[in-house]
Amino acid sequence: MFLKDLLPVPNLMNARKVLFIQPHPDDAEWGAGATIAALTGAGAEVVYVTVTDGSWGTTDPDVAPAELAATRRGEQVEAAAILGVQEIAWLDFPDGNVPAGGTPVLRDPLVSLIREYRPDAVMGPDPWLPYEAHPDHYNVGLAVAASVVFAGLEPPHRVKGLSAHSPAMLAMYSTARPNTFITVDATWEKKLAAIAAHKSQFSGPSWEMARFFLRVQAEELAARARAAGKAAADAALVETFKVLTPLHLHCNQGAEDW
Ligand SMILES: [Zn+2]
């Protein structure tokens, strides 16, 4: 008997209710858009939580941060709808200023949302991505992982009278240690359409470059998945995730290779 057989990795595509937590508007589409479309297409309900207002997402000195935040909110609603996501919660932390790690300032609202929505899968950025330099990404990732663990505990985080809820899995996107390979040939165009809805972020030559980057990345991941026997021989495009259960996420010396 191996530990991996004792605590197997759950199948992300079996999730029926998904709470998808992203640092900024567009991270969901960029990191997992085709998988989100596949999940909603298979009948899953996906709800987004956007942690920051996205007000730093420009190189144009003439764009006012508040105005950009409002624009990006509209773009996010449009992008989500393309992927079959109708509901978005906004935490409105200022862009670039997500509080460090698993602090209660961010963890408590996330625990409340997990208990309120009661998803079987929570999705967040992998906070253990080597060389990730954007603090909003690793800080949100750590807070999400901590919240998945704490949401199942009584009573330290009893907020708003909501009872404990332990999601079946945390699926981390933008990961360097994937254990889950989703073939996304059928929903790739939806992902691209959803990213393109973020017009303030993607337009002109930079969008052409981004499309190309994403395609090559998905092809490389597909080649890796096929070689490992984790995708069909004709799978062309793959998105990857590190999926763990709450039990995997604490004092687990083998988690890196699970
Ligand atoms: Zn981001």
Tab-separated table of N, CA and C in Angstrom, residues 148-229:
chain	number	residue	atom	x	y	z
A	148	VAL	N	-9.026	26.809	2.602
A	148	VAL	CA	-9.573	25.478	2.318
A	148	VAL	C	-9.420	24.583	3.555
A	149	VAL	N	-8.290	24.738	4.248
A	149	VAL	CA	-8.072	23.952	5.469
A	149	VAL	C	-8.964	24.464	6.609
A	150	PHE	N	-8.972	25.787	6.803
A	150	PHE	CA	-9.698	26.352	7.951
A	150	PHE	C	-11.216	26.304	7.790
A	151	ALA	N	-11.708	26.319	6.556
A	151	ALA	CA	-13.168	26.311	6.350
A	151	ALA	C	-13.796	25.053	6.939
A	152	GLY	N	-12.970	23.994	7.043
A	152	GLY	CA	-13.496	22.726	7.560
A	152	GLY	C	-13.373	22.586	9.068
A	153	LEU	N	-12.828	23.598	9.724
A	153	LEU	CA	-12.613	23.488	11.169
A	153	LEU	C	-13.655	24.273	11.947
A	154	GLU	N	-14.050	23.743	13.066
A	154	GLU	CA	-14.855	24.461	14.048
A	154	GLU	C	-13.976	24.606	15.276
A	155	PRO	N	-14.077	25.614	16.072
A	155	PRO	CA	-14.846	26.824	15.832
A	155	PRO	C	-14.001	28.047	15.517
A	156	PRO	N	-12.682	27.918	15.256
A	156	PRO	CA	-11.882	29.154	15.245
A	156	PRO	C	-12.334	30.172	14.214
A	157	HIS	N	-12.940	29.715	13.164
A	157	HIS	CA	-13.305	30.670	12.116
A	157	HIS	C	-14.817	30.715	11.924
A	158	ARG	N	-15.539	30.606	13.035
A	158	ARG	CA	-16.994	30.658	12.897
A	158	ARG	C	-17.393	32.096	12.599
A	159	VAL	N	-17.766	32.317	11.360
A	159	VAL	CA	-18.123	33.671	10.948
A	159	VAL	C	-19.548	33.640	10.425
A	160	LYS	N	-20.296	34.654	10.753
A	160	LYS	CA	-21.657	34.809	10.243
A	160	LYS	C	-22.526	33.583	10.511
A	161	GLY	N	-22.160	32.766	11.516
A	161	GLY	CA	-22.987	31.611	11.843
A	161	GLY	C	-22.972	30.506	10.801
A	162	LEU	N	-22.003	30.536	9.883
A	162	LEU	CA	-21.966	29.509	8.838
A	162	LEU	C	-21.248	28.269	9.363
A	163	SER	N	-21.782	27.101	9.088
A	163	SER	CA	-21.163	25.882	9.614
A	163	SER	C	-19.968	25.477	8.759
A	164	ALA	N	-19.102	24.648	9.365
A	164	ALA	CA	-17.859	24.237	8.695
A	164	ALA	C	-18.167	23.514	7.381
A	165	HIS	N	-17.263	23.694	6.434
A	165	HIS	CA	-17.385	22.972	5.166
A	165	HIS	C	-15.990	22.656	4.654
A	166	SER	N	-15.744	21.386	4.382
A	166	SER	CA	-14.443	20.967	3.870
A	166	SER	C	-14.583	20.600	2.389
A	167	PRO	N	-14.065	21.436	1.475
A	167	PRO	CA	-14.171	21.104	0.051
A	167	PRO	C	-13.411	19.811	-0.249
A	168	ALA	N	-13.871	19.071	-1.251
A	168	ALA	CA	-13.202	17.810	-1.599
A	168	ALA	C	-11.801	18.048	-2.141
A	169	MET	N	-11.586	19.219	-2.755
A	169	MET	CA	-10.249	19.453	-3.347
A	169	MET	C	-9.947	20.923	-3.508
A	170	LEU	N	-8.631	21.195	-3.524
A	170	LEU	CA	-8.111	22.489	-3.971
A	170	LEU	C	-7.393	22.223	-5.285
A	171	ALA	N	-7.801	22.923	-6.335
A	171	ALA	CA	-7.123	22.783	-7.636
A	171	ALA	C	-6.344	24.064	-7.891
A	172	MET	N	-5.018	23.949	-7.935
A	172	MET	CA	-4.176	25.132	-8.119
A	172	MET	C	-3.782	25.284	-9.584
A	173	TYR	N	-4.053	26.458	-10.133
A	173	TYR	CA	-3.675	26.741	-11.520
A	173	TYR	C	-2.347	27.507	-11.529
A	174	SER	N	-1.784	27.702	-12.712
A	174	SER	CA	-0.448	28.307	-12.848
A	174	SER	C	0.525	27.568	-11.933
A	175	THR	N	0.616	26.271	-12.153
A	175	THR	CA	1.448	25.432	-11.285
A	175	THR	C	2.647	24.871	-12.040
A	176	ALA	N	3.726	24.637	-11.325
A	176	ALA	CA	4.906	23.997	-11.919
A	176	ALA	C	4.951	22.511	-11.591
A	177	ARG	N	4.020	22.066	-10.740
A	177	ARG	CA	4.013	20.668	-10.297
A	177	ARG	C	2.663	20.025	-10.565
A	178	PRO	N	2.219	19.993	-11.833
A	178	PRO	CA	0.870	19.493	-12.098
A	178	PRO	C	0.719	17.994	-11.833
A	179	ASN	N	-0.451	17.626	-11.339
A	179	ASN	CA	-0.801	16.205	-11.255
A	179	ASN	C	-2.122	15.942	-11.975
A	180	THR	N	-2.645	17.004	-12.620
A	180	THR	CA	-3.920	16.895	-13.316
A	180	THR	C	-3.791	17.583	-14.670
A	181	PHE	N	-4.111	16.834	-15.734
A	181	PHE	CA	-3.933	17.325	-17.108
A	181	PHE	C	-5.299	17.285	-17.784
A	182	ILE	N	-5.833	18.457	-18.123
A	182	ILE	CA	-7.157	18.503	-18.746
A	182	ILE	C	-6.995	18.817	-20.233
A	183	THR	N	-7.506	17.924	-21.075
A	183	THR	CA	-7.481	18.156	-22.526
A	183	THR	C	-8.556	19.187	-22.861
A	184	VAL	N	-8.123	20.273	-23.514
A	184	VAL	CA	-9.044	21.392	-23.709
A	184	VAL	C	-9.192	21.807	-25.181
A	185	ASP	N	-8.935	20.858	-26.085
A	185	ASP	CA	-9.082	21.176	-27.513
A	185	ASP	C	-10.464	21.782	-27.813
A	186	ALA	N	-11.511	21.210	-27.200
A	186	ALA	CA	-12.888	21.588	-27.543
A	186	ALA	C	-13.267	22.972	-27.027
A	187	THR	N	-12.586	23.463	-25.999
A	187	THR	CA	-13.004	24.737	-25.384
A	187	THR	C	-11.938	25.829	-25.520
A	188	TRP	N	-10.900	25.546	-26.306
A	188	TRP	CA	-9.782	26.500	-26.429
A	188	TRP	C	-10.240	27.854	-26.982
A	189	GLU	N	-11.102	27.832	-27.991
A	189	GLU	CA	-11.547	29.096	-28.605
A	189	GLU	C	-12.344	29.935	-27.616
A	190	LYS	N	-13.082	29.269	-26.735
A	190	LYS	CA	-13.834	30.017	-25.711
A	190	LYS	C	-12.878	30.717	-24.757
A	191	LYS	N	-11.794	30.009	-24.414
A	191	LYS	CA	-10.785	30.624	-23.542
A	191	LYS	C	-10.243	31.893	-24.200
A	192	LEU	N	-9.891	31.776	-25.471
A	192	LEU	CA	-9.318	32.937	-26.165
A	192	LEU	C	-10.329	34.080	-26.246
A	193	ALA	N	-11.594	33.747	-26.526
A	193	ALA	CA	-12.624	34.789	-26.603
A	193	ALA	C	-12.792	35.477	-25.246
A	194	ALA	N	-12.706	34.669	-24.179
A	194	ALA	CA	-12.869	35.242	-22.839
A	194	ALA	C	-11.685	36.152	-22.482
A	195	ILE	N	-10.490	35.741	-22.852
A	195	ILE	CA	-9.326	36.606	-22.571
A	195	ILE	C	-9.441	37.903	-23.381
A	196	ALA	N	-9.881	37.750	-24.630
A	196	ALA	CA	-9.994	38.936	-25.492
A	196	ALA	C	-11.026	39.934	-24.964
A	197	ALA	N	-11.957	39.453	-24.136
A	197	ALA	CA	-12.942	40.368	-23.541
A	197	ALA	C	-12.274	41.361	-22.586
A	198	HIS	N	-11.084	41.016	-22.125
A	198	HIS	CA	-10.332	41.947	-21.256
A	198	HIS	C	-9.562	42.920	-22.158
A	199	LYS	N	-10.331	43.788	-22.811
A	199	LYS	CA	-9.731	44.658	-23.846
A	199	LYS	C	-8.688	45.604	-23.276
A	200	SER	N	-8.844	46.011	-22.019
A	200	SER	CA	-7.862	46.941	-21.433
A	200	SER	C	-6.511	46.257	-21.229
A	201	GLN	N	-6.508	44.929	-21.236
A	201	GLN	CA	-5.275	44.184	-20.989
A	201	GLN	C	-4.682	43.562	-22.252
A	202	PHE	N	-5.560	43.195	-23.183
A	202	PHE	CA	-5.106	42.459	-24.360
A	202	PHE	C	-5.685	43.091	-25.623
A	203	SER	N	-4.797	43.690	-26.425
A	203	SER	CA	-5.239	44.219	-27.714
A	203	SER	C	-4.017	44.355	-28.618
A	204	GLY	N	-4.283	44.390	-29.901
A	204	GLY	CA	-3.222	44.622	-30.881
A	204	GLY	C	-2.128	43.566	-30.858
A	205	PRO	N	-0.892	43.970	-31.137
A	205	PRO	CA	0.221	43.016	-31.260
A	205	PRO	C	0.494	42.258	-29.956
A	206	SER	N	0.265	42.913	-28.816
A	206	SER	CA	0.549	42.210	-27.555
A	206	SER	C	-0.431	41.046	-27.367
A	207	TRP	N	-1.661	41.210	-27.848
A	207	TRP	CA	-2.638	40.114	-27.768
A	207	TRP	C	-2.248	38.985	-28.725
A	208	GLU	N	-1.766	39.355	-29.909
A	208	GLU	CA	-1.305	38.323	-30.850
A	208	GLU	C	-0.178	37.507	-30.223
A	209	MET	N	0.730	38.186	-29.562
A	209	MET	CA	1.858	37.526	-28.905
A	209	MET	C	1.356	36.619	-27.768
A	210	ALA	N	0.396	37.137	-27.004
A	210	ALA	CA	-0.142	36.371	-25.869
A	210	ALA	C	-0.850	35.105	-26.353
A	211	ARG	N	-1.640	35.240	-27.418
A	211	ARG	CA	-2.334	34.064	-27.996
A	211	ARG	C	-1.343	32.985	-28.395
A	212	PHE	N	-0.264	33.441	-29.039
A	212	PHE	CA	0.770	32.525	-29.516
A	212	PHE	C	1.439	31.836	-28.325
A	213	PHE	N	1.780	32.618	-27.318
A	213	PHE	CA	2.407	32.076	-26.101
A	213	PHE	C	1.511	30.999	-25.480
A	214	LEU	N	0.226	31.324	-25.334
A	214	LEU	CA	-0.701	30.381	-24.691
A	214	LEU	C	-0.830	29.085	-25.483
A	215	ARG	N	-0.883	29.234	-26.811
A	215	ARG	CA	-1.044	28.059	-27.668
A	215	ARG	C	0.181	27.133	-27.534
A	216	VAL	N	1.369	27.725	-27.624
A	216	VAL	CA	2.591	26.909	-27.541
A	216	VAL	C	2.683	26.264	-26.156
A	217	GLN	N	2.330	27.031	-25.128
A	217	GLN	CA	2.348	26.474	-23.766
A	217	GLN	C	1.400	25.275	-23.665
A	218	ALA	N	0.177	25.431	-24.205
A	218	ALA	CA	-0.810	24.345	-24.128
A	218	ALA	C	-0.371	23.132	-24.944
A	219	GLU	N	0.320	23.381	-26.052
A	219	GLU	CA	0.828	22.268	-26.875
A	219	GLU	C	1.951	21.537	-26.137
A	220	GLU	N	2.816	22.300	-25.480
A	220	GLU	CA	3.912	21.670	-24.727
A	220	GLU	C	3.365	20.840	-23.563
A	221	LEU	N	2.339	21.385	-22.898
A	221	LEU	CA	1.739	20.640	-21.784
A	221	LEU	C	1.041	19.380	-22.296
A	222	ALA	N	0.447	19.471	-23.500
A	222	ALA	CA	-0.207	18.297	-24.089
A	222	ALA	C	0.828	17.216	-24.404
A	223	ALA	N	1.976	17.636	-24.923
A	223	ALA	CA	3.036	16.662	-25.249
A	223	ALA	C	3.493	15.963	-23.966
A	224	ARG	N	3.619	16.744	-22.911
A	224	ARG	CA	4.037	16.178	-21.621
A	224	ARG	C	2.972	15.204	-21.092
A	225	ALA	N	1.715	15.604	-21.224
A	225	ALA	CA	0.624	14.754	-20.740
A	225	ALA	C	0.549	13.457	-21.538
A	226	ARG	N	0.701	13.551	-22.863
A	226	ARG	CA	0.649	12.343	-23.709
A	226	ARG	C	1.786	11.398	-23.344
A	227	ALA	N	2.986	11.979	-23.149
A	227	ALA	CA	4.161	11.157	-22.830
A	227	ALA	C	3.979	10.431	-21.495
A	228	ALA	N	3.242	11.061	-20.588
A	228	ALA	CA	3.025	10.457	-19.265
A	228	ALA	C	1.784	9.565	-19.250
A	229	GLY	N	1.139	9.435	-20.399
A	229	GLY	CA	-0.082	8.632	-20.468
A	229	GLY	C	-1.257	9.282	-19.760
